Every structure is written in C-alpha cells, then in structure tokens.
mmCIF file with all atom_site columns, C-alpha atoms in Angstrom:
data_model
loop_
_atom_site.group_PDB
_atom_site.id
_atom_site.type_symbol
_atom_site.label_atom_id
_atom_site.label_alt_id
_atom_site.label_comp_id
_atom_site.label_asym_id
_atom_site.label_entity_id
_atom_site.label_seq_id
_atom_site.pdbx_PDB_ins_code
_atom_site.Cartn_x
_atom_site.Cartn_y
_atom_site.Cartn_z
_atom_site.occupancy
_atom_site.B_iso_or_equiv
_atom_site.pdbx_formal_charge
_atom_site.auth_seq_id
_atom_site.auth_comp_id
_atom_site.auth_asym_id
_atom_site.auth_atom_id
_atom_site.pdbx_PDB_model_num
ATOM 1  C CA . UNK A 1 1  ? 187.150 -89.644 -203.716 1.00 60.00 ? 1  UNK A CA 1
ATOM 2  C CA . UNK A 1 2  ? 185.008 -86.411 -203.309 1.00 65.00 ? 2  UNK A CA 1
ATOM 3  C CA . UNK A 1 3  ? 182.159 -88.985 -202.062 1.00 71.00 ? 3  UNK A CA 1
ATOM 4  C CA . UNK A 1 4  ? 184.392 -90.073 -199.190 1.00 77.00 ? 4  UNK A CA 1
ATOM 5  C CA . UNK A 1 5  ? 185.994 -87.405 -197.770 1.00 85.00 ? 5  UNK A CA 1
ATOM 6  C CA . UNK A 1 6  ? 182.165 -85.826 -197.557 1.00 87.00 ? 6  UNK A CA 1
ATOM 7  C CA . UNK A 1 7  ? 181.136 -88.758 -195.478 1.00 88.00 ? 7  UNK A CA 1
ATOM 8  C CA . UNK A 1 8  ? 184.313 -88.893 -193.426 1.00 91.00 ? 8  UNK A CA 1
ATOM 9  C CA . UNK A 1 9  ? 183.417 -85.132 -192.642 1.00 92.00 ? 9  UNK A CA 1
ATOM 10 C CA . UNK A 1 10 ? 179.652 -86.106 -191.982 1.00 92.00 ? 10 UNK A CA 1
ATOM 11 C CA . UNK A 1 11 ? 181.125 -88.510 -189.710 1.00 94.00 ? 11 UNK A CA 1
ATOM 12 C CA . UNK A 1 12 ? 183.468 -86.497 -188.135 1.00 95.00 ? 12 UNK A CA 1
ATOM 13 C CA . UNK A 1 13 ? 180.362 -84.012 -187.329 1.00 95.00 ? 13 UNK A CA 1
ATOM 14 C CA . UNK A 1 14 ? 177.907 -86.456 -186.020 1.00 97.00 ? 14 UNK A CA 1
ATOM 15 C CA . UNK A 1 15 ? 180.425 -87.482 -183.215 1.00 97.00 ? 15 UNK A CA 1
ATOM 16 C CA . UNK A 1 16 ? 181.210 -83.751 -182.489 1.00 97.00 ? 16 UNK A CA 1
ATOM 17 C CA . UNK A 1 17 ? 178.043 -83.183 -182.352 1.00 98.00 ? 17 UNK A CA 1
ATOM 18 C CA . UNK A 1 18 ? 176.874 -86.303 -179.765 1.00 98.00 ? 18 UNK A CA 1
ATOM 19 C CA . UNK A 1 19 ? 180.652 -85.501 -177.556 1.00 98.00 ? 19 UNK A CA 1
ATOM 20 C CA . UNK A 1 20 ? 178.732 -82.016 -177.827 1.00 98.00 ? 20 UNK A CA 1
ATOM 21 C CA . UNK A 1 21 ? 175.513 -83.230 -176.292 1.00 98.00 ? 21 UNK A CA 1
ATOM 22 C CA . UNK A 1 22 ? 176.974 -85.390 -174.063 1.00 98.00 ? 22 UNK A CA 1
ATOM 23 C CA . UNK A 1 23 ? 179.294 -82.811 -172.619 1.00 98.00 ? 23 UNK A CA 1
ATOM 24 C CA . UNK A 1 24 ? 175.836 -80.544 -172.339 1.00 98.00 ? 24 UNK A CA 1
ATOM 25 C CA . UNK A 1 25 ? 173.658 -83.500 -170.092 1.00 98.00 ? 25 UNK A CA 1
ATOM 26 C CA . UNK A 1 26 ? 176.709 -83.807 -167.652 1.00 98.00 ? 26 UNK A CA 1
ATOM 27 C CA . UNK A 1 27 ? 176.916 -80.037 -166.956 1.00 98.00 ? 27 UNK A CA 1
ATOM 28 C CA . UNK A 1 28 ? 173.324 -80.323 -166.357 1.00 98.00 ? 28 UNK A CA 1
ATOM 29 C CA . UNK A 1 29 ? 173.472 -83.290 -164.137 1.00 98.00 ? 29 UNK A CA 1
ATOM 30 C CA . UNK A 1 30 ? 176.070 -81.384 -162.429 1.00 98.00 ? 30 UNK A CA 1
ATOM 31 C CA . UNK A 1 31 ? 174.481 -78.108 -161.875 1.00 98.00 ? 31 UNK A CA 1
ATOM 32 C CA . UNK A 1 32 ? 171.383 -80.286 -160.588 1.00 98.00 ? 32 UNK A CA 1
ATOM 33 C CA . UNK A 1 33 ? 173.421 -81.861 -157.982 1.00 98.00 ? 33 UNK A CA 1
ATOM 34 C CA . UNK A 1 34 ? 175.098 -78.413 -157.118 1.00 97.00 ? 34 UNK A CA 1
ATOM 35 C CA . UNK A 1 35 ? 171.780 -77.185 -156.045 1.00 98.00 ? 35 UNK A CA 1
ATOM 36 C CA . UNK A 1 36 ? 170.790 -79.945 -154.162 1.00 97.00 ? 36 UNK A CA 1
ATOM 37 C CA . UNK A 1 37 ? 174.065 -79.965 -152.438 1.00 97.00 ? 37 UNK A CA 1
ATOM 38 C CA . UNK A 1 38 ? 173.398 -76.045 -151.479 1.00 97.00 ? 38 UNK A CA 1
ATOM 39 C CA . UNK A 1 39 ? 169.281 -76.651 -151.052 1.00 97.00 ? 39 UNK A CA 1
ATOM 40 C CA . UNK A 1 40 ? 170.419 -79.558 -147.954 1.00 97.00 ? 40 UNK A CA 1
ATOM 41 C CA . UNK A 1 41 ? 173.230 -76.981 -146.843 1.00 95.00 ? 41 UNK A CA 1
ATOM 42 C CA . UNK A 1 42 ? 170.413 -74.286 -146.009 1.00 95.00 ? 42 UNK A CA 1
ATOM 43 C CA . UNK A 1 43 ? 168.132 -76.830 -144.271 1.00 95.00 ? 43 UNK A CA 1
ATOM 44 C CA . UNK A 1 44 ? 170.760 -78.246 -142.253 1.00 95.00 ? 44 UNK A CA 1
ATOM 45 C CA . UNK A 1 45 ? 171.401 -74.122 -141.215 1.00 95.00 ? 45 UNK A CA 1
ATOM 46 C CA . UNK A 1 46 ? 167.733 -73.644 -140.723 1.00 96.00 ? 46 UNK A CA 1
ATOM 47 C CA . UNK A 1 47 ? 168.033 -75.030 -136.514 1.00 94.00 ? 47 UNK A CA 1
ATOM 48 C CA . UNK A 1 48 ? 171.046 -72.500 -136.313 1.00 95.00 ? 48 UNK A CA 1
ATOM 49 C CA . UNK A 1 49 ? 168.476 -69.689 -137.405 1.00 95.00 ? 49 UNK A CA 1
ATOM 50 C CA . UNK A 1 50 ? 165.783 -70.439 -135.691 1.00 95.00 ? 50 UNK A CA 1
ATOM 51 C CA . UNK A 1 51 ? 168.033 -70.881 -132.045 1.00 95.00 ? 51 UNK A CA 1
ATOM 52 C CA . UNK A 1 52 ? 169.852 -67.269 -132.852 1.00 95.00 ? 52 UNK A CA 1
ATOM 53 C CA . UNK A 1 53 ? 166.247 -65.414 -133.798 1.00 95.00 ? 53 UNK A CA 1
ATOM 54 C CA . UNK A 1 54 ? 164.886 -67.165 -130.119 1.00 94.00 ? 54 UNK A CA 1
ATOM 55 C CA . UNK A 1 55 ? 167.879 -65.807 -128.673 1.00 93.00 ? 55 UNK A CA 1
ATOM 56 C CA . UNK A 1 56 ? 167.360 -62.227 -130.414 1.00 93.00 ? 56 UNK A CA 1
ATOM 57 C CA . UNK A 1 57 ? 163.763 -62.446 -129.748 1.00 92.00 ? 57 UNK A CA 1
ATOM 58 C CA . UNK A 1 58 ? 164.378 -63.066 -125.673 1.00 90.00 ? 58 UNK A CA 1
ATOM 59 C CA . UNK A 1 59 ? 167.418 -60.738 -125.918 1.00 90.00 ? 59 UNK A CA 1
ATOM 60 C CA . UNK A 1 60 ? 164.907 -57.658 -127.154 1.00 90.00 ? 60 UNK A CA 1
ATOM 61 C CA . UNK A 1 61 ? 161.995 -58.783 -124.394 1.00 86.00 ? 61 UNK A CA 1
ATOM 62 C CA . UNK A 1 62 ? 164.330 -57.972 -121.873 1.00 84.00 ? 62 UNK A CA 1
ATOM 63 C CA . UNK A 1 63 ? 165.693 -54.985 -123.216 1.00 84.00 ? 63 UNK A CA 1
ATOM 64 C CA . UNK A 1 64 ? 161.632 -54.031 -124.031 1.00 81.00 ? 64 UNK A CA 1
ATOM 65 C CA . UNK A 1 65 ? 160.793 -54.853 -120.133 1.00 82.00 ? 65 UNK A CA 1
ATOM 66 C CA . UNK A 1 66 ? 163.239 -52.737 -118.308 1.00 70.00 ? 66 UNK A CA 1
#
C-alpha cells in the first residue's frame, strides 16, 4: 500500500512538473512574439521620424538664416 501511494505521488509530480515546463516554453514563446510585435511597431514609426526631424531640421535653417 505504502509502495503505491509513493508512486501515485511520483506520478502526480512528474506531470506537475512537465504542466510546469510547459506553462514556462509558452510564456517564452509569448514574450518572443511580444517583442517582435513592438521591434516591427518601431520600424513601421521610423518614416514618421525621419519626415518630423526633416521638418525640424528645415524649420531651424530658416529660423538660423534670418
């Protein structure tokens, strides 16, 4: 009896243990695909940057001219 409640509790651990590391590689997979989400974000805002430091950068050359 002692002999199977010991391997009903090893068992019991070894699937806690793979739900555990299971549950670990998807919130891994998950923060890897929230930082490629943000990484495209930035590049697709990189355009917008560039345009508004153009217009900054022609905005200050007149200023610097008059």
């Amino acid at each position: 009896m002692d002999n199977i409640n010991s391997n009903s509790l090893a068992v019991l651990w070894i699937i806690g243990a793979f739900n555990g590391l299971v549950t670990l590689k998807n919130r891994a997979k998950e923060a890897l695909s929230d930082i490629d989400v943000q990484t495209k974000r930035r590049y697709d805002l990189i355009p917008n940057l560039v345009e508004t430091v153009k217009g900054y950068a022609a905005h200050e050359a007149g200023v610097l001219k008059k």
